[in-house]
Each structure stands twice: as C-alpha cells, then as structure tokens.
Short mmCIF file of C-alpha atoms in Angstrom, two decimals:
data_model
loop_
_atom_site.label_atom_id
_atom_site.label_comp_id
_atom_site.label_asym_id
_atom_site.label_seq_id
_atom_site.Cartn_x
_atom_site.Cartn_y
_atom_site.Cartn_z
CA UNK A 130 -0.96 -136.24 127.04
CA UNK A 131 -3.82 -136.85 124.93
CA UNK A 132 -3.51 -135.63 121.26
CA UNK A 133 -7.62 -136.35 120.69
CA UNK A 134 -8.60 -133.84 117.99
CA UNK A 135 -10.60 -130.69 119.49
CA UNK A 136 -14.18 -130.53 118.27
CA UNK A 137 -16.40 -127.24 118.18
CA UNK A 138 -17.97 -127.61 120.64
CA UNK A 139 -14.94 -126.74 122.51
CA UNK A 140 -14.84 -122.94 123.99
CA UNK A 141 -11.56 -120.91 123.56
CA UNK A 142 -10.73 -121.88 127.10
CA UNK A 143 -11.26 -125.52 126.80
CA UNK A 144 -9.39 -125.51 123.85
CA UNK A 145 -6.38 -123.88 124.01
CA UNK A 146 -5.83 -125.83 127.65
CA UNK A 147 -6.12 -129.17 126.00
CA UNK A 148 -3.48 -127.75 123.49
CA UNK A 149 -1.31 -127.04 126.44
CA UNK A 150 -1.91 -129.43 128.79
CA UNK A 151 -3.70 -131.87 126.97
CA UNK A 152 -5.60 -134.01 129.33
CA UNK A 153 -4.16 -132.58 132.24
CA UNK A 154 -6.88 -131.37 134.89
CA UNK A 155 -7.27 -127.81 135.30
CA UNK A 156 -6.68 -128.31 138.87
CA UNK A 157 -3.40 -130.67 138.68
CA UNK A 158 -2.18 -127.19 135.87
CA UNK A 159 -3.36 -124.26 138.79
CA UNK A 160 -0.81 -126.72 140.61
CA UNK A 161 1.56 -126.70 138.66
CA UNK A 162 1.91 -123.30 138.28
CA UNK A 163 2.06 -122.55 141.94
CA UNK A 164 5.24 -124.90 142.26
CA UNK A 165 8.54 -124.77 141.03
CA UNK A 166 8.97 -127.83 139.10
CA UNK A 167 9.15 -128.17 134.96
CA UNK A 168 7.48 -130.88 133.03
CA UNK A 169 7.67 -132.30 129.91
CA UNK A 170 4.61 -133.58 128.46
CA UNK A 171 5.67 -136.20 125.18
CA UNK A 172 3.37 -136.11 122.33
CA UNK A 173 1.61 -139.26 120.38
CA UNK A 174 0.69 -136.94 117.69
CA UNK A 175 3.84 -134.72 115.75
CA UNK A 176 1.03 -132.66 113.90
CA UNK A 177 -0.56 -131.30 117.57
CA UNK A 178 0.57 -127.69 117.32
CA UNK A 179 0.92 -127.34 113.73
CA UNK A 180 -2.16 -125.49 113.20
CA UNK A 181 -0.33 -122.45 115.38
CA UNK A 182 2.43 -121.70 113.04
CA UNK A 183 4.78 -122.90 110.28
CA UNK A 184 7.61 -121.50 108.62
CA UNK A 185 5.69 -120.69 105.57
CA UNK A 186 3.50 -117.92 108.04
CA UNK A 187 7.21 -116.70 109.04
CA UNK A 188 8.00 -116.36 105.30
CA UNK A 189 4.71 -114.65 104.78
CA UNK A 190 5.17 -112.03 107.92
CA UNK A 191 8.42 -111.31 107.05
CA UNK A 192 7.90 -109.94 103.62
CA UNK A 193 5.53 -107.19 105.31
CA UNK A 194 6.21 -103.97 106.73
CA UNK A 195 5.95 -105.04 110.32
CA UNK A 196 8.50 -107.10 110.03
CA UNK A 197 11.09 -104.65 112.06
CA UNK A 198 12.77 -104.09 115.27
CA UNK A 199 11.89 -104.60 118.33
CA UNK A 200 10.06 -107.45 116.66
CA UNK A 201 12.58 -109.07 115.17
CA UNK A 202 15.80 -110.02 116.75
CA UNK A 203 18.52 -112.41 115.81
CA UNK A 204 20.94 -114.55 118.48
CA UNK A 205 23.86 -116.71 118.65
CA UNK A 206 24.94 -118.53 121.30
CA UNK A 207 28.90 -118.17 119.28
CA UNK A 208 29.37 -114.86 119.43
CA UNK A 209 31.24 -113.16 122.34
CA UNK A 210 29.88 -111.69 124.94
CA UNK A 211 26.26 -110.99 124.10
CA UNK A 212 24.55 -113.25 122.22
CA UNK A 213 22.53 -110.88 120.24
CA UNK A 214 23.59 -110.76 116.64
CA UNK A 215 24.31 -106.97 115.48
CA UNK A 216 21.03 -104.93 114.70
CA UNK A 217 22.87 -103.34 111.56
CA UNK A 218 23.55 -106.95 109.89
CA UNK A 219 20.04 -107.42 109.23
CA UNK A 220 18.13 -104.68 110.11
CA UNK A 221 17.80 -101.50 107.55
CA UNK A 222 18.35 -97.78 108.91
CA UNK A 223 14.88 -97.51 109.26
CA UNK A 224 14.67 -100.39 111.85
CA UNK A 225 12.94 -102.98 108.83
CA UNK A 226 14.21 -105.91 108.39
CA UNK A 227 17.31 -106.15 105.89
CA UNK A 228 16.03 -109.88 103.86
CA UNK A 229 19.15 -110.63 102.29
CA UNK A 230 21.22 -109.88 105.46
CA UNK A 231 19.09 -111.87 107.83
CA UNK A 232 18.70 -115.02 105.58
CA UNK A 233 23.13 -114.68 105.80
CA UNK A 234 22.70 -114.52 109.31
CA UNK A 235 20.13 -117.79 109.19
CA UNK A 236 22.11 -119.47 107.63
CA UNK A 237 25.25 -119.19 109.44
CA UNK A 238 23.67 -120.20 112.43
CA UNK A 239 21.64 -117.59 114.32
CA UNK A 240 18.32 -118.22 115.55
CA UNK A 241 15.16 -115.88 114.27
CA UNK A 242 13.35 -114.61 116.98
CA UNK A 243 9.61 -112.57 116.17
CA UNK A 244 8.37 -111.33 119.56
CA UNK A 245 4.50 -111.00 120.36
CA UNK A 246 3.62 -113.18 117.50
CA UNK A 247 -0.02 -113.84 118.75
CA UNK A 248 -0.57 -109.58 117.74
CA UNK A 249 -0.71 -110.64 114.21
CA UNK A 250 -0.83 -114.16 113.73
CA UNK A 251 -4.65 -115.26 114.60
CA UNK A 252 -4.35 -118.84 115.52
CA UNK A 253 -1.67 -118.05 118.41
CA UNK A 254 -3.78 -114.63 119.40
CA UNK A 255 -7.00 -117.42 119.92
CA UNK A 256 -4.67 -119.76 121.34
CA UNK A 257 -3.28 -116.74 123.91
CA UNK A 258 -6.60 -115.62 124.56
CA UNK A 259 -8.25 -118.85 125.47
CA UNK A 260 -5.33 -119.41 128.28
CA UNK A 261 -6.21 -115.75 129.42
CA UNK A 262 -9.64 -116.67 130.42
CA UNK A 263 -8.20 -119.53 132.49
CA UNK A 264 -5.26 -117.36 134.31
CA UNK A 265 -7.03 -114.28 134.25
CA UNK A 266 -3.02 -112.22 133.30
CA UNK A 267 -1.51 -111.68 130.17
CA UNK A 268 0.02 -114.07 127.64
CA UNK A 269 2.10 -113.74 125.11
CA UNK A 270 3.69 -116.09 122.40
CA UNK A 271 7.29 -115.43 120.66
CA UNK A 272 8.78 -117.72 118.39
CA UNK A 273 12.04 -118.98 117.71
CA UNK A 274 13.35 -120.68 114.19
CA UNK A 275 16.93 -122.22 114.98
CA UNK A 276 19.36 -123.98 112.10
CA UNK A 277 20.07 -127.52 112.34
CA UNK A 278 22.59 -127.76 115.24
CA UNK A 279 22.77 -124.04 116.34
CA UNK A 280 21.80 -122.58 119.74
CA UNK A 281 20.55 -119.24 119.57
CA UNK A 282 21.03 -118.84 124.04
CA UNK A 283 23.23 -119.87 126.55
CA UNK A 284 22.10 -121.25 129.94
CA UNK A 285 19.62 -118.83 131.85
CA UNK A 286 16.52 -118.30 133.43
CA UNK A 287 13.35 -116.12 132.09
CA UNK A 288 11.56 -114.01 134.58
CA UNK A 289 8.31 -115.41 134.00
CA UNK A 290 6.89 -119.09 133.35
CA UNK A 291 6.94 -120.18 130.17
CA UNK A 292 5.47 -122.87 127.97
CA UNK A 293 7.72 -124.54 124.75
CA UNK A 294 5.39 -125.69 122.06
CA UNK A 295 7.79 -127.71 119.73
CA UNK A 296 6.32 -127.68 116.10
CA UNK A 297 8.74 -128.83 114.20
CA UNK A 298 11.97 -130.20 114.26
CA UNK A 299 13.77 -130.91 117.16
CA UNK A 300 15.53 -129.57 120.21
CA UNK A 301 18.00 -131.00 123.09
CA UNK A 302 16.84 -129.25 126.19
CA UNK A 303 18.68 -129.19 129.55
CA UNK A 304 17.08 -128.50 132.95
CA UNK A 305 18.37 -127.80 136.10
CA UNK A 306 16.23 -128.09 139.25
CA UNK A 307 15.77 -125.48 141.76
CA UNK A 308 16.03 -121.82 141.21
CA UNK A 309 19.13 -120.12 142.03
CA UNK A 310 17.33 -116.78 142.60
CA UNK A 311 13.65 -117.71 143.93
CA UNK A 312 10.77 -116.39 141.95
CA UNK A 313 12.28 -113.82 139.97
CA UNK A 314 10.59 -111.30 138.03
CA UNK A 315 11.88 -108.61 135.39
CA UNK A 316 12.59 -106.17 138.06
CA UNK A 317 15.00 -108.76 140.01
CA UNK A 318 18.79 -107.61 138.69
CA UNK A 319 20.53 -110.30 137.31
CA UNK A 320 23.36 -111.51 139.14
CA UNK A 321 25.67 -112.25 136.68
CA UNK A 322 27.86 -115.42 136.19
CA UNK A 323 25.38 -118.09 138.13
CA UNK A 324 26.79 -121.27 137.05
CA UNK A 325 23.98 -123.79 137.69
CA UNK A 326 24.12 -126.00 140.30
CA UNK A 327 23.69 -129.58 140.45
CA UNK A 328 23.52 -132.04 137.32
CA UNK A 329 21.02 -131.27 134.32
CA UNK A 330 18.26 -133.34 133.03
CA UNK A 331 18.41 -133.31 129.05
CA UNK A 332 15.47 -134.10 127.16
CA UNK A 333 14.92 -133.35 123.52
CA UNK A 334 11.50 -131.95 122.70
CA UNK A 335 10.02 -133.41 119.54
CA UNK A 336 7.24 -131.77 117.10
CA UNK A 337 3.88 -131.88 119.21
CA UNK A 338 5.67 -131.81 122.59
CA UNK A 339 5.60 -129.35 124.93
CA UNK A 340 7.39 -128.35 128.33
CA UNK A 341 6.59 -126.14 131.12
CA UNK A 342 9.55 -124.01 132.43
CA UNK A 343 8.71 -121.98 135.43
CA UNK A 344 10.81 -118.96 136.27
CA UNK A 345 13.84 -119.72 137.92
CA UNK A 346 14.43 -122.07 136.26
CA UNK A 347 18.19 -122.37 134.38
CA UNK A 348 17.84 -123.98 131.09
CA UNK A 349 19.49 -124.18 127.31
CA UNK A 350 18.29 -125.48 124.48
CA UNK A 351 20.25 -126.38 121.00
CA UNK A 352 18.63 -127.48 117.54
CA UNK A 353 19.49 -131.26 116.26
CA UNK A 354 21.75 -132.19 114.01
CA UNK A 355 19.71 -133.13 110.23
CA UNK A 356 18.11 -131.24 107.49
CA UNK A 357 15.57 -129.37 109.86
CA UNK A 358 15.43 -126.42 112.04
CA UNK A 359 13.71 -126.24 115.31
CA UNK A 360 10.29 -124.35 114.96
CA UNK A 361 8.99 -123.36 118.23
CA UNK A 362 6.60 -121.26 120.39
CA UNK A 363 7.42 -119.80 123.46
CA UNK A 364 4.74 -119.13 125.39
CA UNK A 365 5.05 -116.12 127.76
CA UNK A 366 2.62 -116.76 131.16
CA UNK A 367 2.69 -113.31 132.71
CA UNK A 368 1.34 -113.32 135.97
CA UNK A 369 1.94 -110.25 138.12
CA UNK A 370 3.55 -110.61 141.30
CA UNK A 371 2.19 -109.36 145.18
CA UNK A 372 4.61 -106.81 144.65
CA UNK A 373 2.78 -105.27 141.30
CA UNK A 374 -0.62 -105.72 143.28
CA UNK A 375 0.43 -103.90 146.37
CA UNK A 376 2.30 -101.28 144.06
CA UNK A 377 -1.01 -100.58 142.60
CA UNK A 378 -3.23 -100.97 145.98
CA UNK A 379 -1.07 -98.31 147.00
CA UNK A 380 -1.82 -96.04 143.85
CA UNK A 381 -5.31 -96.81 144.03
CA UNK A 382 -5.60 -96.01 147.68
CA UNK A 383 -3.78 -92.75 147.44
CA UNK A 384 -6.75 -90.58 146.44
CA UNK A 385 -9.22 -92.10 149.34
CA UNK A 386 -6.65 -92.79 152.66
CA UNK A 387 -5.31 -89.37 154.01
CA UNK A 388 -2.01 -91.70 155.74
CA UNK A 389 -0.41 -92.38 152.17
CA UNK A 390 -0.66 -88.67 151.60
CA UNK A 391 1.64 -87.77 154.70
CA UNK A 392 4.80 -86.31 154.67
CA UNK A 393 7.24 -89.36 154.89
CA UNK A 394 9.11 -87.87 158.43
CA UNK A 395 12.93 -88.29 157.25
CA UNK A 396 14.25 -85.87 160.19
CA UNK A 397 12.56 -89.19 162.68
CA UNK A 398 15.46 -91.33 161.00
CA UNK A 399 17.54 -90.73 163.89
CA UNK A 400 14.73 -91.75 166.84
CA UNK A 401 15.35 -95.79 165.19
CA UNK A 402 13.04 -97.63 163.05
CA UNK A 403 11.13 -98.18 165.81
CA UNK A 404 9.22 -94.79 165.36
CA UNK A 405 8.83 -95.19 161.40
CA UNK A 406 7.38 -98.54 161.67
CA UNK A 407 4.77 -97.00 164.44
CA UNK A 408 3.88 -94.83 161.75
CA UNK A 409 3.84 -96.63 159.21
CA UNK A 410 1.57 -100.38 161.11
CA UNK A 411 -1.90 -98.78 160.38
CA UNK A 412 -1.31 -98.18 156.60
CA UNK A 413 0.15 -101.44 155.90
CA UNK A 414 -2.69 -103.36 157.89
CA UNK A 415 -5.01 -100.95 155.08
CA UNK A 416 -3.35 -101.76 152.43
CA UNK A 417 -3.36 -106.07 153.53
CA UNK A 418 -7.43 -106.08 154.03
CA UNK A 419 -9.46 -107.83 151.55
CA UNK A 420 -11.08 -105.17 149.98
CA UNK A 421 -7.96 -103.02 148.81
CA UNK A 422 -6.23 -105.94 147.35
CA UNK A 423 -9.71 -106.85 145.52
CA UNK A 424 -10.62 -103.47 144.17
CA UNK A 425 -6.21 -103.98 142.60
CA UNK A 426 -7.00 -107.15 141.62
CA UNK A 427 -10.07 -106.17 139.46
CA UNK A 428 -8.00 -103.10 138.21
CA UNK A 429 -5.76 -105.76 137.04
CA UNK A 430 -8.89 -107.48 135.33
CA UNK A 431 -9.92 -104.30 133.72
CA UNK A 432 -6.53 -103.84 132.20
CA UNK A 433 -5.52 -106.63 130.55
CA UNK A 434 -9.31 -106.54 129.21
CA UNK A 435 -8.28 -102.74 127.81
CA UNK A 436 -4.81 -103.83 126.33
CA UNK A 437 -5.83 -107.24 124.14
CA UNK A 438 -7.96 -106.96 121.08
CA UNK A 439 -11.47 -106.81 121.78
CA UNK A 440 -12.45 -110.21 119.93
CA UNK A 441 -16.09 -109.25 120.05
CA UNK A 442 -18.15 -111.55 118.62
CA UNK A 443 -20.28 -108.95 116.13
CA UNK A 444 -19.38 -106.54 113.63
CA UNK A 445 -20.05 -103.52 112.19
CA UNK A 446 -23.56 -104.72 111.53
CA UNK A 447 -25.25 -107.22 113.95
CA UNK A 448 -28.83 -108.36 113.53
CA UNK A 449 -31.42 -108.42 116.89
CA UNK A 450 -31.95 -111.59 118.40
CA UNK A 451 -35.03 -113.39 118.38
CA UNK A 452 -36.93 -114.50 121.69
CA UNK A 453 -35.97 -118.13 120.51
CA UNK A 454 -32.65 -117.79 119.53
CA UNK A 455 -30.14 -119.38 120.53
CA UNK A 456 -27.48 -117.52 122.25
CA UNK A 457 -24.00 -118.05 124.26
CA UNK A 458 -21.27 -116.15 125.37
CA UNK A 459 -18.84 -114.50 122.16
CA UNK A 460 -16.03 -116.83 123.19
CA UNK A 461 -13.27 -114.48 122.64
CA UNK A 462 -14.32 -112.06 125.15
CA UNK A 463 -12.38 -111.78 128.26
CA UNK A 464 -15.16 -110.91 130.84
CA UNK A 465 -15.31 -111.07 134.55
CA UNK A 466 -18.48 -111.25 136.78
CA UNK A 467 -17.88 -109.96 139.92
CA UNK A 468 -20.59 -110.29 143.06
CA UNK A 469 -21.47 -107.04 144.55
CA UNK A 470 -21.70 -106.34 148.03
CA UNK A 471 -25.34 -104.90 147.89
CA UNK A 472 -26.32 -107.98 145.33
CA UNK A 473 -25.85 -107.88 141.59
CA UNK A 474 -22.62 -108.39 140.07
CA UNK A 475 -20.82 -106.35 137.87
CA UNK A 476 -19.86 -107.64 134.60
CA UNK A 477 -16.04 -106.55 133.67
CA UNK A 478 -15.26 -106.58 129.87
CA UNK A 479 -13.66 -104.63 126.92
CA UNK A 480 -15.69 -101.73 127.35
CA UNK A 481 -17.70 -99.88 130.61
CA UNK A 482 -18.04 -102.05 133.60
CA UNK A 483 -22.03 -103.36 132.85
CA UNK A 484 -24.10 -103.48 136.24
CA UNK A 485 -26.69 -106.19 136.25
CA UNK A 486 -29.10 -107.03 139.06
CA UNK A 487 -29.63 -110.60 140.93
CA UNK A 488 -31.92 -111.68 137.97
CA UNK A 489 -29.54 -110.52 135.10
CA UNK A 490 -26.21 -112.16 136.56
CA UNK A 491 -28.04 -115.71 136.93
CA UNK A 492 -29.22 -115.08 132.87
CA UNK A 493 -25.40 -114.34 132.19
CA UNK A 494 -24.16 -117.18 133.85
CA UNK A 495 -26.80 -119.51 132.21
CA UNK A 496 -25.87 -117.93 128.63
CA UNK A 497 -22.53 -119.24 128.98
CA UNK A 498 -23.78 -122.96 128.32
CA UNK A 499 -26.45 -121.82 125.77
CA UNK A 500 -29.98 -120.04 126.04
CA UNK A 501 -32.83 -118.43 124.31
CA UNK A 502 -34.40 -115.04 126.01
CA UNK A 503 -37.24 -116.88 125.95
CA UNK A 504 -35.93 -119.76 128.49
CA UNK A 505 -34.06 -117.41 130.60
CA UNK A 506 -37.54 -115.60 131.00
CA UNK A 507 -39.81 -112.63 131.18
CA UNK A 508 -38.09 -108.91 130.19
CA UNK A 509 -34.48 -111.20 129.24
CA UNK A 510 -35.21 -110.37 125.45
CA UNK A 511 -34.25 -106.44 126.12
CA UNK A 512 -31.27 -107.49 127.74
CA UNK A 513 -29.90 -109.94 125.38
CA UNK A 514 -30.65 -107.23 122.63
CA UNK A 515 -27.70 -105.01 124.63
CA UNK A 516 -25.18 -108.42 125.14
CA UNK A 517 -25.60 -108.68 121.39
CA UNK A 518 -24.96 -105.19 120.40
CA UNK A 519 -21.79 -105.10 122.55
CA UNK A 520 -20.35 -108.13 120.75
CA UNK A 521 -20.57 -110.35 124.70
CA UNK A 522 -23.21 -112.73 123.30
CA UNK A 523 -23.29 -114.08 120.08
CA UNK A 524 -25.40 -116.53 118.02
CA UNK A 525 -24.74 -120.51 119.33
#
C-alpha cells in the first residue's frame, strides 16, 4: 500500500480510494468486493488515517447534546450473555449520555462505540462520500475506542462488508476463512452458537493499516496490552442485495403490470405447485428483463442521493459564471448520468432528475475534467449558469 500524500488535485473519489486501498487498482477493489476473501493491507506510514479522527474529536462530540442513544453504545466482551454494557450505567433518563458513568465504564474495560460518525464528523462524511461515488450504495463509518487489552465483541460475523481503518493504537485480529452462512445480510436470522470452523489467521492491525472483512466472515478483535487504546473506524459498505432490488422491482412494477395486482389463488393450493408456478412464469420473466431491474436500480440511485447531505458545492449566494471560467464538477455531489433510450441522458442528483439533450450530456461529461462555457461551445454559457445555481458545478 502506498502511503504517498494526496494532493488537490485529487477528486473525492480518487481520494478517499487511495485512503482505502491505497494503490490498489479500482478494478483489482470491484474484485475484491465480489469475492469472499479479507485482506490486510500493512501501512509504511502510522499517520495515514489520522486526519479522519482522534480521540480529542471523541472528547469534543461527546460533550454535545448529540451525544445519546442509539448513538452511543458501550460493550464488553466479559459480561455474560450479551455483550452490551447496561444502557442505565451510562446513559441519563433522557437517553444522553451519563459522562461520569461512561468514563467508569471506559475505564473498566468496555469499548466506546459512536455509530454513523461520518453524520457529524466532516472528514469521515468526505471520506464516506467519495467511496459512494465509486460503489454507487451507502456507506457509513462507526467507530470504536477500546482500553489497552479489552475486547469490546466476541467472535462473529457483520452482515455487510466492512473496512477497519486502524488509527491508533493497536489491535490483535483473528480471521477465519469461509463463511459459515454464505452472503448474509441483516434480514438472514442468526443461527446462534456457530463455532468457527477451521484454524484462524491472527494479525494485529497497526495505526495506518487497514483490513477488508467481507460479510461472512467470523472474526474478533482485542486491544494490546500498553498505555494505548485502539482507535478505529469501521467502515460500513452497504450494498443492497438482488433480493432488495427485486423487492423494489416488484413495488415499482405494481402500479403499471395488471399480473402483480391479481388475487394470489390460495384455494389452487391443492391442484400442486405445478398450477401456481404456471401462474406465476410470466411475472417473474417481467420482473428478470433489463428494463425493470434498471428503472430499481436507478430508484436505488435516486435514494441514496435523497438520504446523504447534499454537499453542493454553492451557498446561499453564488455568483454567475463567466464565459471563460473555469468550471468542474462540485466534487461532493453524488450524480448519475444515465443514457436515454430516445438520446439524451438524464442527469440523477440531489434534487429533480435534470434532462439534457445529446449536446448537453457530452458538456457534462467534459466538465468533469475542467471547462470554460466558452470551450464547451455556442449556447453552453446558459447552461452552466443552471449547473452553478444548483450547486453541480463549481469554480475549478
């Protein structure tokens, strides 16, 4: 992994990957992701993901009023049973968090959990939204402060890949291979009592490292022994499944396809499957064709563009463009152009889907590496007024 600082000229994207994956090709990461294999990529550098978080931020968010449940949690890996340390040890009636009692419960050895950290804490929001434009699905980062020698989980699996970005201290990992129930998601039911199976790999993540943990995947982690606890970010990749595609190709097919809107025939239970799968062929071969899992796909798109902060790069006041200025894409905008059957594309964003014609899609796609209105054209100054004003194009 190479620790080479970033430079400006980086966009969001490009950046927060090379925090991630450092020099690992976008390509050889897509594959990654579509395996089942973790990965630990060492650090040269112990400083890399500083710049996310320290304690000192944790210090500063927790003396504010949104430090409160669900937010915060507590765990230890000691207690009986669950390892979830009692809400009413450090947690006021009003679900705030109780200081005194949760520094106690720090300091006996329970780990600090803040979930969703990148809502208020801008360098992991940036850092989130960068690896949002590569994945297109929502990410999320939590973070997790553990005593010297504590363990705030036993061994599990999450339901969705995950990233570990150690920042400081350090942290004895172990990894088992394989994944006792494939591909699990948050609707699969836990089993209960899987043991893992095999022998573990154990690896200790050091600051500036970082591992990859697909879902699956059974794993603990404990903090050293020494004077430091284990700072790190957990980086939620949340990808939605075929299932959660055809669930909503189904909902958005409803209103259109008269078959979904038939009576399910119960009283045919007794003529055999045979007759309800006869029913049943022509709107599964509807819901499979290109164009219905597309049109859920780009709902998907339009979504997690509606649910993350806009990041638009203007603000309440914006001045007009120039014909020779200089102009590229806001880079924390998370925009989609999608071709349209009848030519065009249609440019997906925060706000109203934007139609633009043959001529305006090829001036988007060259403003993403930098262009005036006046390169891009005749008529492009009008139209880089309105990318302005909606806070998609900003001054390069």
């Amino acid at each position: 992994m190479s620790d080479a600082p970033l430079t400006h000229d980086h966009t969001l994207a490009e950046a927060a990957w090379a925090q991630a994956f450092g020099d690992l090709p976008v390509e050889a990461g897509l594959a990654l992701r579509e395996g089942a294999a973790w990965r630990h990529f060492p650090a040269t550098d112990p400083t890399r993901h500083r710049p996310l978080l320290s304690v000192a931020d944790l210090d500063a968010f927790l003396a504010t009023d949104a430090a409160r449940e669900p937010r915060v949690s507590m765990a230890d890996s000691r207690r009986r049973g669950s390892a979830a340390v009692p809400l009413d040890s450090y947690l006021r009636d009003d679900g705030r968090v109780d200081l005194p009692g949760l520094f106690a419960a720090f300091d006996k050895g329970a780990t600090l959990v803040v979930s969703r950290f990148h809502e208020l804490h801008a360098p992991l929001m940036r850092f989130c939204r960068g690896l949002e434009q590569v994945f297109l699905h929502g990410v999320q980062a939590n973070i997790y402060l553990t005593p010297p020698g504590a363990q705030g989980f036993r061994v599990h699996y999450d339901t969705h890949d995950v990233l570990v970005l150690q920042v400081t201290g350090e942290k004895r990992w172990r990894l088992w291979d394989g994944q006792p129930v494939p591909r699990p998601t948050w609707r699969t039911p836990w089993p209960g009592n899987i043991e893992p199976a095999g022998e573990a790999t154990t690896i200790t993540l050091r600051p500036g490292d970082t591992l990859y943990v697909p879902r699956g995947v059974m794993h603990d982690a404990a903090a050293q022994e020494g004077e430091d606890p284990s700072l790190h970010v957990t980086v939620g990749l949340l990808d939605p499944s075929f299932a959660t595609v055809l669930r909503l190709a189904v909902d958005l097919l409803e209103a259109e396809e008269p078959g979904l809107r038939e009576s399910f025939p119960t009283w045919r239970l007794a003529e055999g499957p045979e007759r309800l799968a006869d029913l049943a062929r022509p709107l599964a071969a509807r819901l499979a064709e290109p164009a219905a899992l597309e049109r859920a796909a780009l709902a998907l798109l339009d979504r997690l563009a509606a649910e993350r902060p806009a990041l638009l790069g203007r603000g309440l006041f914006v001045p007009a463009p120039e014909a020779d200025t200089k102009l590229v894409l806001a880079p924390g905008v998370l925009h989609a152009l999608v071709p349209e059957a009848r030519g065009g594309a249609s440019l997906r964003w925060a706000g109203a889907p934007i139609a633009l014609d043959a001529t305006e899609a090829g001036w988007f796609e060259r403003l993403a590496e930098g262009a005036t209105a006046a390169e891009l054209g005749a008529d492009a100054l009008e139209f880089c007024h309105i990318l302005v004003r909606r806070g998609i194009v900003i001054r390069a």
